[in-house]
Tab-separated table of C-alpha atoms (C1' of nucleotides) in Angstrom:
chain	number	residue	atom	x	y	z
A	5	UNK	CA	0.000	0.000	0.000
A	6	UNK	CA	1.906	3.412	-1.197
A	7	UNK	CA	1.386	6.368	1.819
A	8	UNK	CA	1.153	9.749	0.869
A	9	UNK	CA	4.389	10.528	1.745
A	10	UNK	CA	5.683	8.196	-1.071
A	11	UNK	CA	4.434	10.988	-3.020
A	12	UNK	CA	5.506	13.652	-1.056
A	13	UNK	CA	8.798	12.445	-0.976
A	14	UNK	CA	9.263	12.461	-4.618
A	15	UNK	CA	7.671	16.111	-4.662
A	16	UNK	CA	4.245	14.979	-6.324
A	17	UNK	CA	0.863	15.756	-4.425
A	18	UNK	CA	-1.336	13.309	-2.996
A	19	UNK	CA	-4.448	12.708	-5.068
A	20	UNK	CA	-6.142	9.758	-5.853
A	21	UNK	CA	-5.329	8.816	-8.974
A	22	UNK	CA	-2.071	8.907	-8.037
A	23	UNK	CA	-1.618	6.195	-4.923
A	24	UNK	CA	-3.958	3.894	-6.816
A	25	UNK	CA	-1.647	3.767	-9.606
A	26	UNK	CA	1.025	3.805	-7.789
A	27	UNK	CA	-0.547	0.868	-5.948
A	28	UNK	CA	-0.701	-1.202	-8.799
A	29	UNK	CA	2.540	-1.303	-10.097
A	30	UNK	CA	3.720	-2.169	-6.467
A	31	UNK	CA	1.231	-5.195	-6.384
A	32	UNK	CA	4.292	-7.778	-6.736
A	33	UNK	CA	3.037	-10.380	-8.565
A	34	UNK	CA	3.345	-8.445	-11.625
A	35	UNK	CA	5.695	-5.722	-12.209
A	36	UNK	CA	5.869	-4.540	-16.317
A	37	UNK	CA	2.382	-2.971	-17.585
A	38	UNK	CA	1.829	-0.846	-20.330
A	39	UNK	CA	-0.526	1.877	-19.980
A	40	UNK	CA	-3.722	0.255	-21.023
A	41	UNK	CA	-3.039	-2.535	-18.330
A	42	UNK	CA	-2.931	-0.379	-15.658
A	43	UNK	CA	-5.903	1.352	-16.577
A	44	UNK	CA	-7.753	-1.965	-16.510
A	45	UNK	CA	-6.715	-2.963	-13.725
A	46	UNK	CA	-8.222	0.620	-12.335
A	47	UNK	CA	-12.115	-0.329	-14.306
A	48	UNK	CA	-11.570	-3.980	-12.842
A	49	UNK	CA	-11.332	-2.345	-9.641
A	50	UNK	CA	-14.286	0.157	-10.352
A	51	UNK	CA	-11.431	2.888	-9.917
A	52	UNK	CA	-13.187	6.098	-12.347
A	53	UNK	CA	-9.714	7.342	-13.725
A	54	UNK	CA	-9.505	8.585	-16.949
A	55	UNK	CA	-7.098	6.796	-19.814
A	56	UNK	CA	-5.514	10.669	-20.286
A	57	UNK	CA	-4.706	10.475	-16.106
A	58	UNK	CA	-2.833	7.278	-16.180
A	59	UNK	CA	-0.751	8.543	-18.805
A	60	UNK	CA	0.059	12.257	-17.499
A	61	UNK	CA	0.690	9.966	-13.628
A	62	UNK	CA	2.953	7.259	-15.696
A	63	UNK	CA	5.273	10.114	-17.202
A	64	UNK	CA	5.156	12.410	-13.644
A	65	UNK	CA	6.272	8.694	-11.941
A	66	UNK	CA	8.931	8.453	-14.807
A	67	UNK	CA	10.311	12.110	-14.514
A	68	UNK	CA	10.754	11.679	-10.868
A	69	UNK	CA	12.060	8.640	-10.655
A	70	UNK	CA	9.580	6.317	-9.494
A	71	UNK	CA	9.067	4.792	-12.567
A	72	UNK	CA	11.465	3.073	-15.572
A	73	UNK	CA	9.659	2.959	-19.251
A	74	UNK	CA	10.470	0.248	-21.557
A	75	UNK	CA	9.919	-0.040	-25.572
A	76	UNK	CA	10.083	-3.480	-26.133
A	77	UNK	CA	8.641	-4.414	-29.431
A	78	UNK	CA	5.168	-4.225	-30.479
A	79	UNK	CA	5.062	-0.219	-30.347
A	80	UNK	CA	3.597	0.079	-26.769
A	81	UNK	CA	5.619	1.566	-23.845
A	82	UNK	CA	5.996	-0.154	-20.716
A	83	UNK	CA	6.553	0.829	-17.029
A	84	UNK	CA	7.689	-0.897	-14.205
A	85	UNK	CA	8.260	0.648	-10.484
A	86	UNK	CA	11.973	1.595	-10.359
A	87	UNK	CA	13.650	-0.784	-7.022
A	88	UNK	CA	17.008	1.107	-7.889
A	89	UNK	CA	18.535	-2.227	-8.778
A	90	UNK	CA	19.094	-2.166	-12.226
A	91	UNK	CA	18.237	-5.204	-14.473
A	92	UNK	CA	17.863	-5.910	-17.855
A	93	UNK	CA	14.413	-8.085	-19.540
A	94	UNK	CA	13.762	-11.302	-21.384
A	95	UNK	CA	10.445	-11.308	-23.035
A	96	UNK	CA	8.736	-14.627	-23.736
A	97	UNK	CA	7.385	-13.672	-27.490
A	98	UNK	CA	4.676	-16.398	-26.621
A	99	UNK	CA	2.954	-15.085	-23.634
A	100	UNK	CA	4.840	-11.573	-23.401
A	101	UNK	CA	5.689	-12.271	-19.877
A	102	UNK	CA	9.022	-10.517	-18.774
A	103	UNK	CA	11.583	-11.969	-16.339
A	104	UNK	CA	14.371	-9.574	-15.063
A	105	UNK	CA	17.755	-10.715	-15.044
A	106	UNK	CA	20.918	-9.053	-13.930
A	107	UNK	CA	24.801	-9.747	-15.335
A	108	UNK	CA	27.846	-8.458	-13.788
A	109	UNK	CA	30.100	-8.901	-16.846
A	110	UNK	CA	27.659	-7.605	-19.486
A	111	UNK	CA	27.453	-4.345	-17.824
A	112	UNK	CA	30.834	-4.103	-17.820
A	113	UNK	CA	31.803	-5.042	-21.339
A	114	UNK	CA	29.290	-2.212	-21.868
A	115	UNK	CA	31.021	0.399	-20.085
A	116	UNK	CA	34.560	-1.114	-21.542
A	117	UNK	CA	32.867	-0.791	-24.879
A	118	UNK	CA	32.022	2.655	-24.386
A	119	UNK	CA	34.981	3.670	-23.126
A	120	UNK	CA	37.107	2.307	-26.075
A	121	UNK	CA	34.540	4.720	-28.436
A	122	UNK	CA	34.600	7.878	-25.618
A	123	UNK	CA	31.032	7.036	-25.540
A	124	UNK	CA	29.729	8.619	-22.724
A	125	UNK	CA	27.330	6.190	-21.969
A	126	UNK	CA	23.808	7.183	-19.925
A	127	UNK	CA	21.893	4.573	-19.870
A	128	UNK	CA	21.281	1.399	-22.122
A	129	UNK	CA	18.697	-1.208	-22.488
A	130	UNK	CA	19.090	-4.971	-23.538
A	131	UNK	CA	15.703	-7.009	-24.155
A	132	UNK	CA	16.148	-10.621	-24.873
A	133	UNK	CA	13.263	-12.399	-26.941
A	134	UNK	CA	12.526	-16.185	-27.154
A	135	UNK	CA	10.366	-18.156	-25.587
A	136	UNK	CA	9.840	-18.790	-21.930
A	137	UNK	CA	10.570	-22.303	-20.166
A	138	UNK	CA	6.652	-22.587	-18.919
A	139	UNK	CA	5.798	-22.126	-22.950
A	140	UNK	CA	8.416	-24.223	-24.256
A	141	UNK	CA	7.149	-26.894	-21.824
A	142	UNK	CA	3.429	-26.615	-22.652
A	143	UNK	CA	4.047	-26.860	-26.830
B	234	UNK	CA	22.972	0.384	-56.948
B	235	UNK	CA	20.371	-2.283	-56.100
B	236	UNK	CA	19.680	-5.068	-59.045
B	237	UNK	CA	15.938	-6.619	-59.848
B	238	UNK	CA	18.006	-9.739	-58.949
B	239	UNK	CA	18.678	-8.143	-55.356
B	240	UNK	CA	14.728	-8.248	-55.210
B	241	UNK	CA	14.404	-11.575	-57.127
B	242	UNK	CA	16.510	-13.285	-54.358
B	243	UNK	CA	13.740	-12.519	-51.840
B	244	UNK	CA	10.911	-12.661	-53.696
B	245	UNK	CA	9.796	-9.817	-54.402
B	246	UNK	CA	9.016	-8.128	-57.914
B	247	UNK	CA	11.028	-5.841	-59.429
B	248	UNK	CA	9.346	-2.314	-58.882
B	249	UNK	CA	10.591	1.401	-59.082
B	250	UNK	CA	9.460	1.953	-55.671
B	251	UNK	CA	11.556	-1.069	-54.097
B	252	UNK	CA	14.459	-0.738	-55.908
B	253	UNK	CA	14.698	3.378	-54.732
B	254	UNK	CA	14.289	2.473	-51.350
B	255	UNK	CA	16.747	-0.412	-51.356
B	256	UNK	CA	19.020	1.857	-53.003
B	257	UNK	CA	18.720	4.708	-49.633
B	258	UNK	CA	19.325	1.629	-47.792
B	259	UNK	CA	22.524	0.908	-49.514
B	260	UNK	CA	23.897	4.499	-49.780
B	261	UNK	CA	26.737	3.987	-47.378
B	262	UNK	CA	27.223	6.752	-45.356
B	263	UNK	CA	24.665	6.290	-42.926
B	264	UNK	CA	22.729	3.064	-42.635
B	265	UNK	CA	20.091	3.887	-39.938
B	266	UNK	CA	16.893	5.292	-41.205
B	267	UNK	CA	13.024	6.138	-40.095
B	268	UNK	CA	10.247	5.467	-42.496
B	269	UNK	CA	10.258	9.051	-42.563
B	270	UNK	CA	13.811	10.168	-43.508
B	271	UNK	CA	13.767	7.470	-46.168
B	272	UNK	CA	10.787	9.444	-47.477
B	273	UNK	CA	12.617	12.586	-47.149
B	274	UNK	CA	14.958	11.267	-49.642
B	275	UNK	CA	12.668	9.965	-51.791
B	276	UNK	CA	11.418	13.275	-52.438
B	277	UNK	CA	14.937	15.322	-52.126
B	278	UNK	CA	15.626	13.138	-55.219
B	279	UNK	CA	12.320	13.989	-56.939
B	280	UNK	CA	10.701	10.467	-56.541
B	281	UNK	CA	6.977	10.516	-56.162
B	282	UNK	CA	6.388	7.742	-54.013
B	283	UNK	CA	4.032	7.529	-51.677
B	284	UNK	CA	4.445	7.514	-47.691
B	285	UNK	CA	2.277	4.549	-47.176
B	286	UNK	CA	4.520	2.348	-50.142
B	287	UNK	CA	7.660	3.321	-47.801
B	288	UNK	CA	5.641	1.657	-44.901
B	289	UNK	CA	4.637	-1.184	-46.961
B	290	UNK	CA	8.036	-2.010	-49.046
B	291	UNK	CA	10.500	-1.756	-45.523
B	292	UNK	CA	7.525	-4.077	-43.938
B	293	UNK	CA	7.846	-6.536	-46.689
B	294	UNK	CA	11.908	-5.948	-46.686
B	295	UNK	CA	11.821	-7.346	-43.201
B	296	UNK	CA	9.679	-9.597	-43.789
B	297	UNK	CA	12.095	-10.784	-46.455
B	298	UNK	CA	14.847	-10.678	-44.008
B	299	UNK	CA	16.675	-7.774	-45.947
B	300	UNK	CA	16.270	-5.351	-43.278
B	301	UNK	CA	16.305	-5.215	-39.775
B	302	UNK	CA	13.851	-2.846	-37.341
B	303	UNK	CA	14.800	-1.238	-34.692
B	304	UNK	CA	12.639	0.658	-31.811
B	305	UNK	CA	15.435	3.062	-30.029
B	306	UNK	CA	13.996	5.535	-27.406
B	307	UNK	CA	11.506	7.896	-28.723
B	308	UNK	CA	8.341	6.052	-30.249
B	309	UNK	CA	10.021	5.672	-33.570
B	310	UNK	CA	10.750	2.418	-35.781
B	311	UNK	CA	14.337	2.709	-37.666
B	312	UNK	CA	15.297	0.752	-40.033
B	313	UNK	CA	18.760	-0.784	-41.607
B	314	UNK	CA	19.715	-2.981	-44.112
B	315	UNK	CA	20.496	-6.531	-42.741
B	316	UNK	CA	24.235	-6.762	-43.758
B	317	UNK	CA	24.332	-10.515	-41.805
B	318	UNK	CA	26.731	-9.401	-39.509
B	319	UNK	CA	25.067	-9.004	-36.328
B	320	UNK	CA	25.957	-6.333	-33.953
B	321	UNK	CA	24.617	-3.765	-31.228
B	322	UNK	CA	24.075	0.006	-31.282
B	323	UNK	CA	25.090	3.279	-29.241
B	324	UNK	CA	22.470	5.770	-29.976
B	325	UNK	CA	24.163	9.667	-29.435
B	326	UNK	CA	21.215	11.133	-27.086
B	327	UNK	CA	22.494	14.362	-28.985
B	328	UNK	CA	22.974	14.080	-32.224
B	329	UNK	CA	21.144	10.759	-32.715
B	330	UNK	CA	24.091	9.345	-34.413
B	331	UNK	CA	23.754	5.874	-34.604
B	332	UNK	CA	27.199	3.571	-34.085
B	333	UNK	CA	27.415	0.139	-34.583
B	334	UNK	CA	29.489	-2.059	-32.264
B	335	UNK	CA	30.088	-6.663	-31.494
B	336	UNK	CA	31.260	-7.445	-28.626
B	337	UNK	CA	31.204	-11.445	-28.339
B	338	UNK	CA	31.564	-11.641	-24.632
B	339	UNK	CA	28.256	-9.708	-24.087
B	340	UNK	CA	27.049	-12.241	-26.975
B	341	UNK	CA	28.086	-15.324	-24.983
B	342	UNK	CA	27.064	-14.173	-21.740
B	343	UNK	CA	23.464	-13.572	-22.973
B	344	UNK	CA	23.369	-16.926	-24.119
B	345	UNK	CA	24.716	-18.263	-20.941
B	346	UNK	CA	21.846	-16.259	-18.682
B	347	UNK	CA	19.333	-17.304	-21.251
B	348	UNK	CA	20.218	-21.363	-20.961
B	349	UNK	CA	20.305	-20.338	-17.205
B	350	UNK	CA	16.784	-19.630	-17.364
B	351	UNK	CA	15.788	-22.579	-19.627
B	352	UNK	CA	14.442	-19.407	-22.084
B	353	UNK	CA	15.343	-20.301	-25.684
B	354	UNK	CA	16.622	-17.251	-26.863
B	355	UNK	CA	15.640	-16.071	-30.501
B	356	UNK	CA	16.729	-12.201	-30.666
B	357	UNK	CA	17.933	-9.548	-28.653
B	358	UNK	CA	18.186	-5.733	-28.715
B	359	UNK	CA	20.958	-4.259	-27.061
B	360	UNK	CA	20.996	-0.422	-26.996
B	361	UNK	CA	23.446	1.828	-25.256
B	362	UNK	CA	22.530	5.513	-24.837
B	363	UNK	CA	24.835	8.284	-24.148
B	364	UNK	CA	26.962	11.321	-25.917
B	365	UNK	CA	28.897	10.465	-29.029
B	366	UNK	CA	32.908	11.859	-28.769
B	367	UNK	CA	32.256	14.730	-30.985
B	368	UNK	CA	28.773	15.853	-29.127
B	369	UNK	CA	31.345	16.101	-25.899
B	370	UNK	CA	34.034	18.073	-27.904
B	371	UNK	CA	31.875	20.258	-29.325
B	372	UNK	CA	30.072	21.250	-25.403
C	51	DG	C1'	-4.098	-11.436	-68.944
C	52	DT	C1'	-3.544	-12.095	-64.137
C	53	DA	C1'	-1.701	-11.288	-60.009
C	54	DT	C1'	0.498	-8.008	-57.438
C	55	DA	C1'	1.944	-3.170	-56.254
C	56	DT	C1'	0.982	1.631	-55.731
C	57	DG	C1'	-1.453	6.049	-54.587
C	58	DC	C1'	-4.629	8.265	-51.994
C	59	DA	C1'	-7.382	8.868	-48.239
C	60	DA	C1'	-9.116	7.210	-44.299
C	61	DA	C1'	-8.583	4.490	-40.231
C	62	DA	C1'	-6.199	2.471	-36.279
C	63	DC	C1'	-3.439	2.874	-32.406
C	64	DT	C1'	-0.732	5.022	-28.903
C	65	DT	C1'	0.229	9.113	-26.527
C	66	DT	C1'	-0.292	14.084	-25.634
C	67	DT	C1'	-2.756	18.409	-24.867
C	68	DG	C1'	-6.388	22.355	-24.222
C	69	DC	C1'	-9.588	23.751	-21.266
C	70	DA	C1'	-13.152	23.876	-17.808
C	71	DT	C1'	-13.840	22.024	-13.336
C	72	DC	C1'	-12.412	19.947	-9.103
C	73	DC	C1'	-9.229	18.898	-5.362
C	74	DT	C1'	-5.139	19.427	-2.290
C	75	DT	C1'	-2.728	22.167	0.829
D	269	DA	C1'	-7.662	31.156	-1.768
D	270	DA	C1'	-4.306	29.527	-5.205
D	271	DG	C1'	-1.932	26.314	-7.647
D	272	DG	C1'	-2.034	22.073	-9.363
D	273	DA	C1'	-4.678	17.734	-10.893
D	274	DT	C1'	-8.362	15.489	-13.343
D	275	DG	C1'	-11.933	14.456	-16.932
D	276	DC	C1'	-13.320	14.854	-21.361
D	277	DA	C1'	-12.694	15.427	-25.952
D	278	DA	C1'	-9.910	16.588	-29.418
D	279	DA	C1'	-5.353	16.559	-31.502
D	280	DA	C1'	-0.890	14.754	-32.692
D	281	DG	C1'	2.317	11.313	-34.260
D	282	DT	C1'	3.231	6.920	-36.253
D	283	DT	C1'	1.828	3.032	-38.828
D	284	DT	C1'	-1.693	0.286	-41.273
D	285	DT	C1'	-5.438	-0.616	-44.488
D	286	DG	C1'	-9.393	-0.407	-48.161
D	287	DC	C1'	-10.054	0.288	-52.622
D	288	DA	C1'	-9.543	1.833	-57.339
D	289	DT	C1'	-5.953	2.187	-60.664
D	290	DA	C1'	-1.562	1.078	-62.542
D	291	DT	C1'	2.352	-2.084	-63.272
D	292	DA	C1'	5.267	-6.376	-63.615
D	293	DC	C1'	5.753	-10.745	-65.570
DNA sequence: GTATATGCAAAACTTTTGCATCCTT
DNA sequence: AAGGATGCAAAAGTTTTGCATATAC
């Protein structure tokens, strides 16, 4: 359950809209959701919150760090609540679930890579595709 | 200069409007293009082709496995020509410059997290964001 | 001649925005 | 009371599609 100072603390007001989005995407079970998700898990939950809200509270979350958006493929941006331990994403192209994974030496190579092209490197993203072990199992 | 046997080879039918395109895609120079500054060309070089056949020929030049599709950071598909050789890219958050780079310990390593998962691994996208050499000279 | 490709316009889809109203502090 | 947030509808940006016409083989 997200507090009001969870928002305070990242300078947003409390309103509404905001801790039950906010409560969502710190369910647990599930952590990736594109904007349309969370906004039916909001009518599943009789939650009135307009489509236009969800996105303006998504990109508020993302610009004060709450929040990390992802473009995987398939055009839609997704968001997941930002634990400050960075990982990267596999995405089973079967049943689009995502599974976080982290790699010591990958990020590593990256910054060595950089480095030998005085790349200042920001940020990166690395999205393996293929298909899951539960969906591999069941074909 | 793209041949009708270039399109042959895939399948497709020899038409003005492929063979242009292909041709952008071959240039040299810079191998990284949206739908968009493909048809930017198209018309800097007084071709009449229309938006929607750029849409439709680099859809059916993936398809074909000639080009690959990208989706960087900022709700855009970009588009290169599939040279076989596979690599990653550093995307200049600047200048959008687009470098190309292999490292085959990040290659191995994805494979090795992948098998630890049991996830059979099909693709990956591996994108590192950051300012280019000559954005940082020139600040 | 037949199947396929193109042009044009319209639609589909995701995301953003203007503006009046409502809510938080 | 004042600034900021929300709802609604409309707009914007990208990509796809229907259909009549034109083109490749």
């Amino acid at each position: 359950m997200p507090t009001s100072q969870d928002l305070k603390d990242v300078g947003l007001k409390t309103t509404l809209p905001r801790l039950r989005i906010l409560s969502i995407l710190e369910e647990g079970e599930k952590r990736h959701f594109s904007a349309e998700d969370v906004y039916k898990r909001l009518l599943e939950a009789d939650e009135e919150i307009a489509f236009a809200t969800v996105y303006r509270v998504l990109t508020q979350f993302e610009a004060a760090g709450l929040v990390l958006r992802h473009n995987f493929e398939g055009g839609r941006s997704v968001y997941e609540l930002d634990t400050g331990e960075h990982h990267d994403h596999m995405v089973c192209v079967q049943c689009n679930k995502v599974t976080e994974f982290f790699d010591a030496e990958i990020e590593e190579r990256q910054k060595s890579v950089a480095a030998r092209y005085n790349f200042d490197l920001q940020d990166h993203s690395l999205y393996m595709y293929g298909v899951c072990t539960e969906c591999r199992q069941a074909s």
